[in-house]
Short mmCIF file of C-alpha atoms in Angstrom, two decimals:
data_model
loop_
_atom_site.label_atom_id
_atom_site.label_comp_id
_atom_site.label_asym_id
_atom_site.label_seq_id
_atom_site.Cartn_x
_atom_site.Cartn_y
_atom_site.Cartn_z
CA MET A 1 0.00 0.00 0.00
CA VAL A 2 2.95 2.29 0.69
CA ILE A 3 4.21 2.00 -2.86
CA ALA A 4 0.92 1.30 -4.57
CA SER A 5 -1.04 4.40 -3.63
CA LYS A 6 -0.96 7.24 -6.10
CA ASN A 7 -1.10 10.00 -3.53
CA PRO A 8 2.21 10.58 -1.70
CA ILE A 9 0.40 11.64 1.48
CA HIS A 10 -1.44 8.34 1.58
CA SER A 11 1.86 6.53 1.05
CA VAL A 12 3.33 8.29 4.06
CA LEU A 13 0.31 7.44 6.18
CA TYR A 14 0.55 3.78 5.20
CA LEU A 15 4.25 3.84 6.02
CA ILE A 16 3.39 5.13 9.50
CA ILE A 17 1.02 2.20 9.96
CA THR A 18 3.86 -0.09 8.87
CA PHE A 19 6.11 1.41 11.53
CA PHE A 20 3.46 0.73 14.13
CA ALA A 21 3.32 -2.89 12.99
CA ILE A 22 7.11 -3.14 13.39
CA ALA A 23 6.86 -1.65 16.87
CA GLY A 24 4.26 -4.30 17.66
CA HIS A 25 6.73 -6.98 16.62
CA TYR A 26 9.35 -5.48 18.93
CA ILE A 27 6.94 -5.67 21.84
CA MET A 28 6.19 -9.31 21.06
CA LEU A 29 9.96 -9.94 21.17
CA ASN A 30 10.01 -8.39 24.67
CA ALA A 31 11.85 -5.31 23.49
CA GLN A 32 9.60 -2.59 24.92
CA PHE A 33 12.33 0.03 24.97
CA LEU A 34 13.13 -0.51 21.33
CA ALA A 35 9.44 -0.35 20.45
CA ALA A 36 8.91 2.92 22.31
CA VAL A 37 11.99 4.54 20.82
CA HIS A 38 10.99 3.29 17.39
CA ILE A 39 7.59 4.99 17.71
CA ILE A 40 9.10 8.22 19.03
CA VAL A 41 11.85 8.47 16.43
CA TYR A 42 10.28 7.06 13.29
CA ALA A 43 6.54 7.57 13.65
CA GLY A 44 6.87 10.66 15.82
CA ALA A 45 9.67 12.63 14.25
CA ILE A 46 10.89 11.36 10.91
CA MET A 47 7.51 10.64 9.37
CA VAL A 48 6.17 13.99 10.55
CA LEU A 49 9.00 15.65 8.66
CA PHE A 50 8.20 13.52 5.61
CA LEU A 51 4.57 14.54 5.79
CA PHE A 52 5.63 18.11 6.36
CA VAL A 53 7.80 18.26 3.23
CA ILE A 54 5.20 16.52 1.06
CA MET A 55 2.47 18.86 2.26
CA LEU A 56 4.70 21.86 1.52
CA LEU A 57 5.53 20.65 -1.96
CA ASN A 58 1.84 19.83 -2.44
CA MET A 59 2.51 16.86 -4.67
CA ASN A 60 -0.32 14.88 -6.20
CA GLU A 61 -1.04 12.66 -9.17
CA GLU A 62 -0.83 15.39 -11.79
CA THR A 63 2.57 16.69 -10.73
CA GLU A 64 4.10 13.24 -10.45
CA PRO A 65 6.82 12.92 -13.09
CA HIS A 66 6.18 10.26 -15.69
CA LYS A 67 8.79 7.53 -15.58
CA SER A 68 10.00 5.89 -18.76
CA THR A 69 9.46 2.19 -19.43
CA LEU A 70 13.21 1.52 -19.37
CA LEU A 71 13.45 2.99 -15.86
CA LYS A 72 10.55 0.86 -14.65
CA PHE A 73 12.15 -2.23 -16.20
CA ALA A 74 15.51 -1.51 -14.56
CA GLY A 75 13.78 -0.91 -11.22
CA THR A 76 11.99 -4.24 -11.40
CA ILE A 77 15.20 -6.10 -12.15
CA ALA A 78 17.11 -4.37 -9.35
CA GLY A 79 14.34 -5.09 -6.87
CA GLY A 80 14.21 -8.73 -7.94
CA LEU A 81 17.98 -9.07 -7.47
CA LEU A 82 17.74 -7.56 -3.98
CA LEU A 83 15.02 -10.06 -3.13
CA LEU A 84 17.25 -12.87 -4.40
CA VAL A 85 20.14 -11.73 -2.18
CA LEU A 86 17.87 -11.51 0.85
CA VAL A 87 16.40 -14.97 0.24
CA ALA A 88 19.88 -16.40 -0.23
CA SER A 89 21.11 -14.91 3.02
CA PHE A 90 18.09 -16.18 4.93
CA LYS A 91 18.53 -19.65 3.47
CA ASN A 92 21.88 -20.12 5.19
CA ILE A 93 20.68 -19.14 8.65
CA ASN A 94 21.07 -21.92 11.13
CA LEU A 95 17.80 -21.77 12.99
CA THR A 96 18.82 -24.28 15.62
CA SER A 97 21.52 -21.95 16.95
CA ILE A 98 18.88 -19.48 18.11
CA SER A 99 17.04 -20.99 20.98
CA GLY A 100 13.60 -19.75 21.78
CA ASN A 101 14.65 -19.07 25.36
CA ASP A 102 16.62 -15.98 24.35
CA PHE A 103 13.43 -14.17 23.46
CA ALA A 104 11.25 -15.71 26.12
CA ARG A 105 13.07 -13.94 28.95
CA ALA A 106 10.78 -11.09 29.84
CA ASP A 107 13.54 -8.74 30.98
CA ILE A 108 15.69 -9.03 27.87
CA GLY A 109 14.53 -5.77 26.34
CA LEU A 110 14.53 -3.63 29.47
CA VAL A 111 16.49 -0.41 29.42
CA LYS A 112 18.83 -1.67 32.13
CA ASN A 113 19.95 -4.77 30.26
CA LEU A 114 20.12 -2.95 26.97
CA GLY A 115 22.34 -0.29 28.51
CA GLN A 116 24.63 -2.90 30.07
CA VAL A 117 25.13 -4.59 26.73
CA LEU A 118 25.45 -1.36 24.78
CA PHE A 119 27.97 0.34 27.03
CA LYS A 120 30.10 -2.71 27.88
CA GLN A 121 30.03 -5.27 25.12
CA PHE A 122 29.37 -2.97 22.17
CA LEU A 123 30.92 0.27 23.37
CA LEU A 124 33.12 0.83 20.31
CA PRO A 125 30.39 0.39 17.66
CA PHE A 126 28.14 2.62 19.74
CA GLU A 127 30.71 5.40 19.90
CA VAL A 128 31.53 5.05 16.21
CA SER A 129 27.86 5.40 15.27
CA SER A 130 27.55 8.46 17.51
CA ILE A 131 30.52 10.04 15.72
CA LEU A 132 28.74 9.27 12.45
CA PHE A 133 25.70 11.15 13.74
CA LEU A 134 27.87 14.06 14.80
CA ALA A 135 29.40 14.20 11.33
CA ALA A 136 25.90 14.19 9.81
CA ILE A 137 24.83 17.07 12.05
CA VAL A 138 27.89 19.11 11.11
CA GLY A 139 27.20 18.37 7.45
CA VAL A 140 23.62 19.58 7.76
CA VAL A 141 24.73 22.80 9.42
CA VAL A 142 27.28 23.44 6.69
CA LEU A 143 24.73 22.81 3.93
CA ALA A 144 22.12 25.02 5.57
CA LYS A 145 24.62 27.85 6.01
CA LYS A 146 25.64 27.72 2.38
CA GLU A 147 22.07 28.11 1.19
CA ALA A 148 21.48 31.13 3.36
CA GLN A 149 24.18 33.19 1.67
CA MET B 1 -4.31 -12.27 35.48
CA GLU B 2 -7.73 -13.52 36.38
CA PHE B 3 -11.11 -12.09 35.60
CA SER B 4 -11.39 -9.78 38.63
CA PHE B 5 -8.03 -8.22 37.79
CA LEU B 6 -9.15 -7.52 34.26
CA LEU B 7 -12.47 -6.16 35.49
CA TYR B 8 -10.71 -3.87 37.94
CA LYS B 9 -8.43 -2.49 35.23
CA ILE B 10 -11.35 -1.89 32.90
CA ILE B 11 -13.26 -0.05 35.63
CA LEU B 12 -10.19 2.01 36.50
CA ALA B 13 -9.62 2.89 32.85
CA LEU B 14 -13.26 3.97 32.51
CA VAL B 15 -13.02 6.04 35.69
CA VAL B 16 -9.84 7.79 34.53
CA PHE B 17 -11.41 8.37 31.14
CA GLY B 18 -14.55 9.78 32.73
CA ILE B 19 -12.60 12.03 35.08
CA SER B 20 -10.45 13.42 32.29
CA LEU B 21 -13.54 14.15 30.20
CA PHE B 22 -15.25 15.73 33.18
CA VAL B 23 -12.25 17.89 34.06
CA ALA B 24 -11.85 18.91 30.42
CA MET B 25 -15.54 19.83 30.28
CA TYR B 26 -15.29 22.02 33.33
CA SER B 27 -11.98 23.48 32.15
CA THR B 28 -13.92 25.16 29.37
CA TYR B 29 -16.18 26.70 31.99
CA ALA B 30 -13.24 27.55 34.26
CA GLU B 31 -11.38 29.12 31.37
CA ARG B 32 -14.22 31.52 30.69
CA LYS B 33 -14.63 32.28 34.37
CA VAL B 34 -10.89 32.91 34.82
CA ALA B 35 -10.84 35.06 31.71
CA ALA B 36 -13.78 37.02 33.04
CA PHE B 37 -12.10 37.42 36.40
CA LEU B 38 -8.84 38.64 34.86
CA GLN B 39 -10.69 41.06 32.61
CA ASP B 40 -13.01 42.28 35.37
CA ARG B 41 -16.16 40.76 33.85
CA LEU B 42 -18.72 38.29 35.16
CA GLY B 43 -18.34 35.43 32.70
CA PRO B 44 -21.02 32.82 31.96
CA ASN B 45 -23.74 33.00 34.63
CA ARG B 46 -27.00 32.20 32.85
CA ALA B 47 -27.21 28.41 32.74
CA GLY B 48 -27.78 27.12 36.26
CA PRO B 49 -26.41 28.67 39.45
CA PHE B 50 -23.19 30.59 38.66
CA GLY B 51 -23.47 29.23 35.15
CA ILE B 52 -22.20 25.76 36.08
CA LEU B 53 -24.42 24.12 33.48
CA GLN B 54 -22.72 26.10 30.73
CA PRO B 55 -20.48 23.18 29.53
CA LEU B 56 -23.57 20.99 29.11
CA ALA B 57 -25.28 23.69 27.09
CA ASP B 58 -22.15 24.05 24.95
CA GLY B 59 -22.01 20.31 24.44
CA VAL B 60 -25.63 20.14 23.31
CA LYS B 61 -25.02 23.07 21.00
CA MET B 62 -22.00 21.31 19.47
CA PHE B 63 -23.97 18.11 18.87
CA MET B 64 -26.96 19.89 17.41
CA LYS B 65 -25.03 21.96 14.91
CA GLU B 66 -25.03 21.06 11.28
CA GLU B 67 -22.14 18.88 10.27
CA ILE B 68 -20.37 19.90 7.10
CA ILE B 69 -17.81 17.74 5.34
CA PRO B 70 -16.22 19.57 2.41
CA THR B 71 -16.87 17.67 -0.81
CA VAL B 72 -13.33 18.08 -2.13
CA SER B 73 -11.67 16.76 1.01
CA ASN B 74 -10.76 13.18 1.73
CA LYS B 75 -13.67 12.07 3.86
CA PHE B 76 -11.93 9.27 5.73
CA LEU B 77 -8.93 11.38 6.69
CA PHE B 78 -11.18 14.30 7.51
CA ILE B 79 -12.90 12.19 10.16
CA LEU B 80 -9.66 10.50 11.24
CA GLY B 81 -8.06 13.82 12.21
CA PRO B 82 -10.20 14.77 15.21
CA SER B 83 -10.52 11.11 16.21
CA LEU B 84 -6.74 10.80 16.43
CA ALA B 85 -6.48 14.03 18.39
CA MET B 86 -9.01 12.74 20.88
CA LEU B 87 -7.49 9.24 21.06
CA THR B 88 -3.96 10.38 21.81
CA ALA B 89 -5.24 12.90 24.32
CA CYS B 90 -6.99 10.13 26.24
CA MET B 91 -4.20 7.55 25.92
CA THR B 92 -1.66 9.37 28.06
CA GLY B 93 -3.73 9.02 31.22
CA ALA B 94 -2.89 5.31 31.34
CA VAL B 95 0.59 5.57 32.86
CA ILE B 96 -0.06 8.33 35.38
CA PRO B 97 -0.16 7.06 38.95
CA TRP B 98 -3.22 8.71 40.46
CA GLY B 99 -2.40 7.44 43.93
CA LYS B 100 -0.83 4.67 45.97
CA SER B 101 -2.51 1.27 46.16
CA LEU B 102 -5.78 1.03 47.97
CA ILE B 103 -5.93 -2.02 50.23
CA ILE B 104 -9.40 -3.54 50.48
CA ASN B 105 -9.85 -6.93 52.20
CA GLY B 106 -6.14 -7.66 51.93
CA THR B 107 -5.99 -7.18 48.16
CA SER B 108 -4.13 -4.15 46.91
CA TYR B 109 -5.61 -2.11 44.11
CA PRO B 110 -3.02 0.17 42.48
CA LEU B 111 -4.48 3.45 41.27
CA GLN B 112 -2.56 3.33 38.03
CA ILE B 113 -3.83 1.67 34.90
CA ALA B 114 -0.51 0.38 33.59
CA ASP B 115 2.80 0.57 35.39
CA VAL B 116 4.93 0.36 32.27
CA ASN B 117 8.63 0.30 33.07
CA ILE B 118 9.26 2.76 30.25
CA GLY B 119 6.33 4.99 31.18
CA VAL B 120 8.13 8.22 30.35
CA LEU B 121 8.98 6.97 26.88
CA TYR B 122 5.37 5.86 26.42
CA LEU B 123 4.27 9.39 27.21
CA PHE B 124 6.62 10.79 24.61
CA GLY B 125 5.54 8.24 22.05
CA VAL B 126 1.90 9.17 22.47
CA VAL B 127 2.65 12.88 22.45
CA SER B 128 4.61 12.53 19.23
CA ILE B 129 1.73 10.67 17.58
CA GLY B 130 -0.58 13.48 18.70
CA VAL B 131 0.81 15.68 15.93
CA TYR B 132 -0.85 13.50 13.31
CA GLY B 133 -4.33 14.39 14.47
CA ILE B 134 -3.68 18.03 13.64
CA MET B 135 -1.64 17.37 10.49
CA ILE B 136 -4.10 14.94 8.93
CA GLY B 137 -7.05 17.12 9.84
CA GLY B 138 -5.39 20.22 8.43
CA TRP B 139 -4.42 18.53 5.22
CA ALA B 140 -7.69 16.70 4.64
CA SER B 141 -9.63 19.96 4.93
CA ASN B 142 -8.13 20.94 1.57
CA ASN B 143 -7.92 24.52 2.71
CA LYS B 144 -4.87 26.77 2.51
CA TYR B 145 -5.36 28.25 5.95
CA ALA B 146 -5.95 24.87 7.54
CA LEU B 147 -2.82 23.51 5.88
CA LEU B 148 -0.76 26.46 7.12
CA GLY B 149 -2.11 25.92 10.61
CA ALA B 150 -1.27 22.22 10.45
CA LEU B 151 2.27 22.95 9.24
CA ARG B 152 2.79 25.45 12.02
CA ALA B 153 1.45 23.04 14.58
CA SER B 154 3.64 20.17 13.46
CA SER B 155 6.87 22.16 13.22
CA GLN B 156 6.20 23.74 16.58
CA MET B 157 5.46 20.44 18.25
CA ILE B 158 8.52 18.71 16.80
CA SER B 159 10.78 21.56 17.87
CA TYR B 160 9.53 21.68 21.41
CA GLU B 161 9.44 17.91 21.79
CA ILE B 162 13.23 17.88 21.58
CA ALA B 163 13.72 20.38 24.39
CA MET B 164 11.04 18.60 26.40
CA GLY B 165 12.77 15.26 26.00
CA MET B 166 16.10 16.73 27.01
CA ALA B 167 14.57 18.31 30.11
CA VAL B 168 13.17 14.93 31.07
CA ILE B 169 16.52 13.20 30.43
CA ALA B 170 18.05 15.32 33.21
CA LEU B 171 15.15 14.34 35.48
CA ILE B 172 15.67 10.67 34.64
CA MET B 173 19.35 11.03 35.46
CA THR B 174 18.53 12.18 38.99
CA THR B 175 15.77 9.65 39.60
CA GLY B 176 17.41 6.76 37.79
CA THR B 177 14.19 5.27 36.45
CA LEU B 178 11.88 5.53 33.46
CA SER B 179 8.79 4.39 35.31
CA VAL B 180 6.37 7.17 36.21
CA ALA B 181 5.14 5.28 39.27
CA GLU B 182 8.70 4.94 40.53
CA ILE B 183 9.42 8.64 39.97
CA SER B 184 6.45 9.72 42.04
CA ALA B 185 7.11 7.08 44.73
CA GLN B 186 10.66 8.39 45.17
CA GLN B 187 9.33 11.80 46.08
CA SER B 188 7.46 10.49 49.12
CA THR B 189 10.53 11.23 51.21
CA GLY B 190 12.78 14.23 50.83
CA LEU B 191 12.27 17.15 48.52
CA TRP B 192 10.19 17.16 45.36
CA ASN B 193 12.00 16.88 42.06
CA VAL B 194 11.43 20.52 41.26
CA CYS B 195 14.03 21.38 43.91
CA TYR B 196 16.63 19.23 42.14
CA GLN B 197 15.65 20.22 38.62
CA PRO B 198 14.41 23.83 38.67
CA LEU B 199 15.74 24.60 35.20
CA GLY B 200 14.47 21.31 33.82
CA PHE B 201 11.05 22.07 35.27
CA LEU B 202 10.96 25.49 33.66
CA ILE B 203 11.92 24.08 30.26
CA PHE B 204 9.37 21.29 30.64
CA LEU B 205 6.65 23.76 31.57
CA ILE B 206 7.33 26.01 28.56
CA CYS B 207 7.42 23.00 26.25
CA ALA B 208 4.19 21.68 27.72
CA PHE B 209 2.56 24.99 26.81
CA ALA B 210 3.85 24.66 23.27
CA GLU B 211 2.83 21.00 22.96
CA THR B 212 -0.73 21.71 24.01
CA ASN B 213 -0.91 24.68 21.61
CA ARG B 214 -1.83 27.07 24.38
CA THR B 215 -1.20 30.80 24.35
CA PRO B 216 1.46 32.23 24.03
CA PHE B 217 2.22 29.37 21.63
CA ASP B 218 -1.17 29.00 19.96
CA LEU B 219 0.06 29.97 16.52
CA PRO B 220 -1.62 26.99 14.83
CA GLU B 221 -4.98 28.58 15.57
CA CYS B 222 -3.99 32.18 15.20
CA GLU B 223 -7.31 33.72 14.13
CA THR B 224 -5.91 37.02 12.97
CA GLU B 225 -3.68 35.39 10.39
CA LEU B 226 -5.20 32.01 9.62
CA VAL B 227 -8.99 32.43 9.90
CA GLY B 228 -9.26 29.55 12.36
CA GLY B 229 -6.09 27.54 11.97
CA TYR B 230 -6.03 23.81 11.30
CA HIS B 231 -9.71 23.39 12.20
CA THR B 232 -11.04 26.08 9.88
CA GLU B 233 -13.15 23.63 7.87
CA TYR B 234 -14.46 21.69 10.84
CA SER B 235 -17.90 22.16 12.26
CA SER B 236 -20.17 20.61 14.85
CA MET B 237 -18.75 17.98 17.21
CA LYS B 238 -15.63 17.34 15.12
CA LEU B 239 -14.55 20.87 15.93
CA GLY B 240 -15.68 20.14 19.46
CA PHE B 241 -13.34 17.12 19.55
CA TYR B 242 -10.36 19.24 18.54
CA LEU B 243 -11.10 21.86 21.17
CA PHE B 244 -11.89 19.18 23.72
CA ALA B 245 -8.67 17.31 22.99
CA GLU B 246 -6.80 20.50 23.78
CA TYR B 247 -8.42 20.68 27.21
CA ILE B 248 -7.76 17.01 27.91
CA ASN B 249 -4.14 17.55 26.91
CA MET B 250 -4.02 20.45 29.31
CA PHE B 251 -5.37 18.29 32.11
CA ILE B 252 -3.01 15.41 31.36
CA SER B 253 0.05 17.61 31.02
CA SER B 254 -0.81 19.28 34.32
CA ALA B 255 -1.01 15.80 35.82
CA ILE B 256 2.37 14.90 34.32
CA ILE B 257 4.00 18.08 35.63
CA ALA B 258 2.52 17.48 39.06
CA THR B 259 3.64 13.85 39.06
CA MET B 260 7.15 14.29 37.75
CA TYR B 261 8.18 17.54 39.41
CA PHE B 262 5.77 18.24 42.25
CA GLY B 263 5.63 14.98 44.13
CA GLY B 264 2.55 13.46 42.49
CA TYR B 265 0.19 12.07 45.11
CA ASN B 266 2.61 12.86 47.95
CA PHE B 267 1.82 15.75 50.22
CA PRO B 268 3.74 17.35 53.08
CA GLY B 269 3.11 15.74 56.43
CA GLN B 270 1.87 12.39 55.15
CA GLN B 271 4.53 10.58 57.20
CA ALA B 272 3.35 12.40 60.34
CA LEU B 273 -0.23 11.38 59.57
CA MET B 274 0.85 7.79 59.08
CA ASP B 275 2.68 7.84 62.41
CA ALA B 276 -0.40 9.29 64.06
CA GLY B 277 -2.25 6.12 63.11
CA VAL B 278 -4.43 7.36 60.26
CA GLY B 279 -5.51 4.42 58.11
CA HIS B 280 -3.65 3.54 54.93
CA ASN B 281 -6.64 4.00 52.64
CA ALA B 282 -7.46 7.41 54.12
CA ILE B 283 -3.94 8.60 53.37
CA VAL B 284 -4.15 7.24 49.84
CA LEU B 285 -7.38 9.12 49.25
CA LEU B 286 -5.86 12.27 50.71
CA GLY B 287 -2.95 11.76 48.32
CA VAL B 288 -5.32 11.55 45.35
CA ALA B 289 -6.94 14.76 46.55
CA ALA B 290 -3.51 16.39 46.86
CA LEU B 291 -2.66 15.36 43.29
CA PHE B 292 -5.90 16.86 42.04
CA ILE B 293 -5.26 20.10 43.90
CA LYS B 294 -1.87 20.32 42.17
CA ILE B 295 -3.48 19.54 38.80
CA VAL B 296 -6.15 22.19 39.27
CA PHE B 297 -3.48 24.68 40.19
CA PHE B 298 -1.56 23.96 37.00
CA ILE B 299 -4.72 24.19 34.89
CA PHE B 300 -5.36 27.55 36.49
CA PHE B 301 -1.76 28.46 35.72
CA TYR B 302 -2.34 27.62 32.04
CA MET B 303 -5.34 29.95 31.95
CA TRP B 304 -3.59 32.63 33.92
CA ILE B 305 -0.79 32.68 31.35
CA ARG B 306 -3.26 32.59 28.48
CA TRP B 307 -5.02 35.75 29.57
CA THR B 308 -1.83 37.55 30.55
CA ILE B 309 0.74 37.05 27.80
CA PRO B 310 0.07 37.85 24.15
CA ARG B 311 0.85 35.46 21.32
CA PHE B 312 4.41 35.18 20.01
CA ARG B 313 5.46 35.79 16.45
CA TYR B 314 6.43 32.66 14.57
CA ASP B 315 10.15 33.45 14.29
CA GLN B 316 10.23 34.32 17.98
CA LEU B 317 8.69 30.96 18.71
CA MET B 318 11.29 29.07 16.69
CA ASN B 319 14.16 31.12 18.12
CA LEU B 320 12.97 30.42 21.63
CA GLY B 321 12.71 26.72 20.91
CA TRP B 322 15.92 26.10 19.03
CA LYS B 323 18.29 28.80 20.24
CA ILE B 324 17.34 29.12 23.89
CA LEU B 325 15.51 26.07 25.19
CA ILE B 326 17.56 23.34 23.51
CA PRO B 327 21.00 24.73 24.50
CA LEU B 328 19.66 25.36 28.00
CA SER B 329 18.40 21.81 28.30
CA ILE B 330 21.75 20.42 27.07
CA LEU B 331 23.46 22.60 29.67
CA ASN B 332 21.04 21.24 32.24
CA ILE B 333 21.98 17.67 31.33
CA VAL B 334 25.71 18.44 31.58
CA VAL B 335 25.33 20.20 34.93
CA THR B 336 23.18 17.38 36.27
CA GLY B 337 25.73 14.82 35.19
CA PHE B 338 28.54 16.83 36.79
CA VAL B 339 26.68 17.19 40.09
CA LEU B 340 25.80 13.50 40.11
CA TYR B 341 29.46 12.68 39.49
CA LEU B 342 30.57 14.92 42.36
CA LYS B 343 28.03 13.29 44.66
CA GLY B 344 29.42 9.92 43.65
CA VAL B 345 26.13 8.54 42.31
CA ILE B 346 27.71 7.55 39.02
#
């Protein structure tokens, strides 16, 4: 529905519903924190900005650029290849190595445990990703400044 | 998880729902009375003694009015807008602890619908969804003024949500928990959180004003520029829902401020009362009353501000949000962390 609807606003609204569905899955995997943050960040902030931009541009069916057949063809092939890669990677997963008990523990997704893992076991990746965010923020500021002049 | 438990929760949810609707209904009356008082008028005094039946009369009027759905608008989204606004307004009441547990015949009945361990995050999640009610409604009206109002509302709410979140982060650092019940239980002894987080409280209060679209931040419904704002095209009870949602938000945010910064259901001298042998349930009920006194004070504070301070200009609003409140809240986090480090907590 996200990609099928003609109206971009409807697409965004369907995407928000999709995010809610994902948050529901997180809750079923006992990851309440992740679910809440997912709602706040994606549904609450990012999608609002999406909606905001689309409303400002006031796009609708008439203004949608017409795509050539070649482009559609190439898109289909690329999407099919991506699907193939995903299926191939899932095929090799050893399901027996993941025991159901890992997800059944009710406290696995609590903030406390998440923080312990994040700041002890995965401290370096966490810091690296925060530096990445910092770089992105600096980049945005630079771009915005340039436009103002 | 048996039937009586479920029944109790359903009853509690209905009671909280009913109380928030009732308080919102009488906020409309109180708002007009406070406005009248501040402007040296009498206010509504025709319906019933002192005009206390005025909200009922307004409600009947809203229901009886002709309902107009613009033909060019998207009908489904047009109806979804006010529904969402109302839904999110009512959802936040679920995690607020209205009091300690009542103990009847040895069973304890907690006066909180859901003690979620990430209650604060739940609040933010619901608040951030609340924007959609206004955005969808404003867009579906297919009206330039409504769209402008919706855009203003959404950008304002996103901007102030950040500062609000940061103010709460500092509070969470001092309390060490994300559960709203835990935060208010911690304040039963010692000072209220507002003494530890005065700056955080101030930022939170200002952001709460902006989030509920109250004056001086009510630019989304700025009549002089936008006809009526995001609800220009709405009529009858759908307009009523939007206005009503605002009052429920006001009530809930007053409850949140009271719970997080002003001790919630705790009141001075409750320990002395407990030592004097006053029953547990009596103290719990007194605590609920204390919470409601705090809430009513904050609702009055909202109205007081509304009839005192004029509306901001839009650039002033954005400057305040991004250039003053957000740096201040970051400073607040840093200072809080430093103090906690000096005290040896972390």
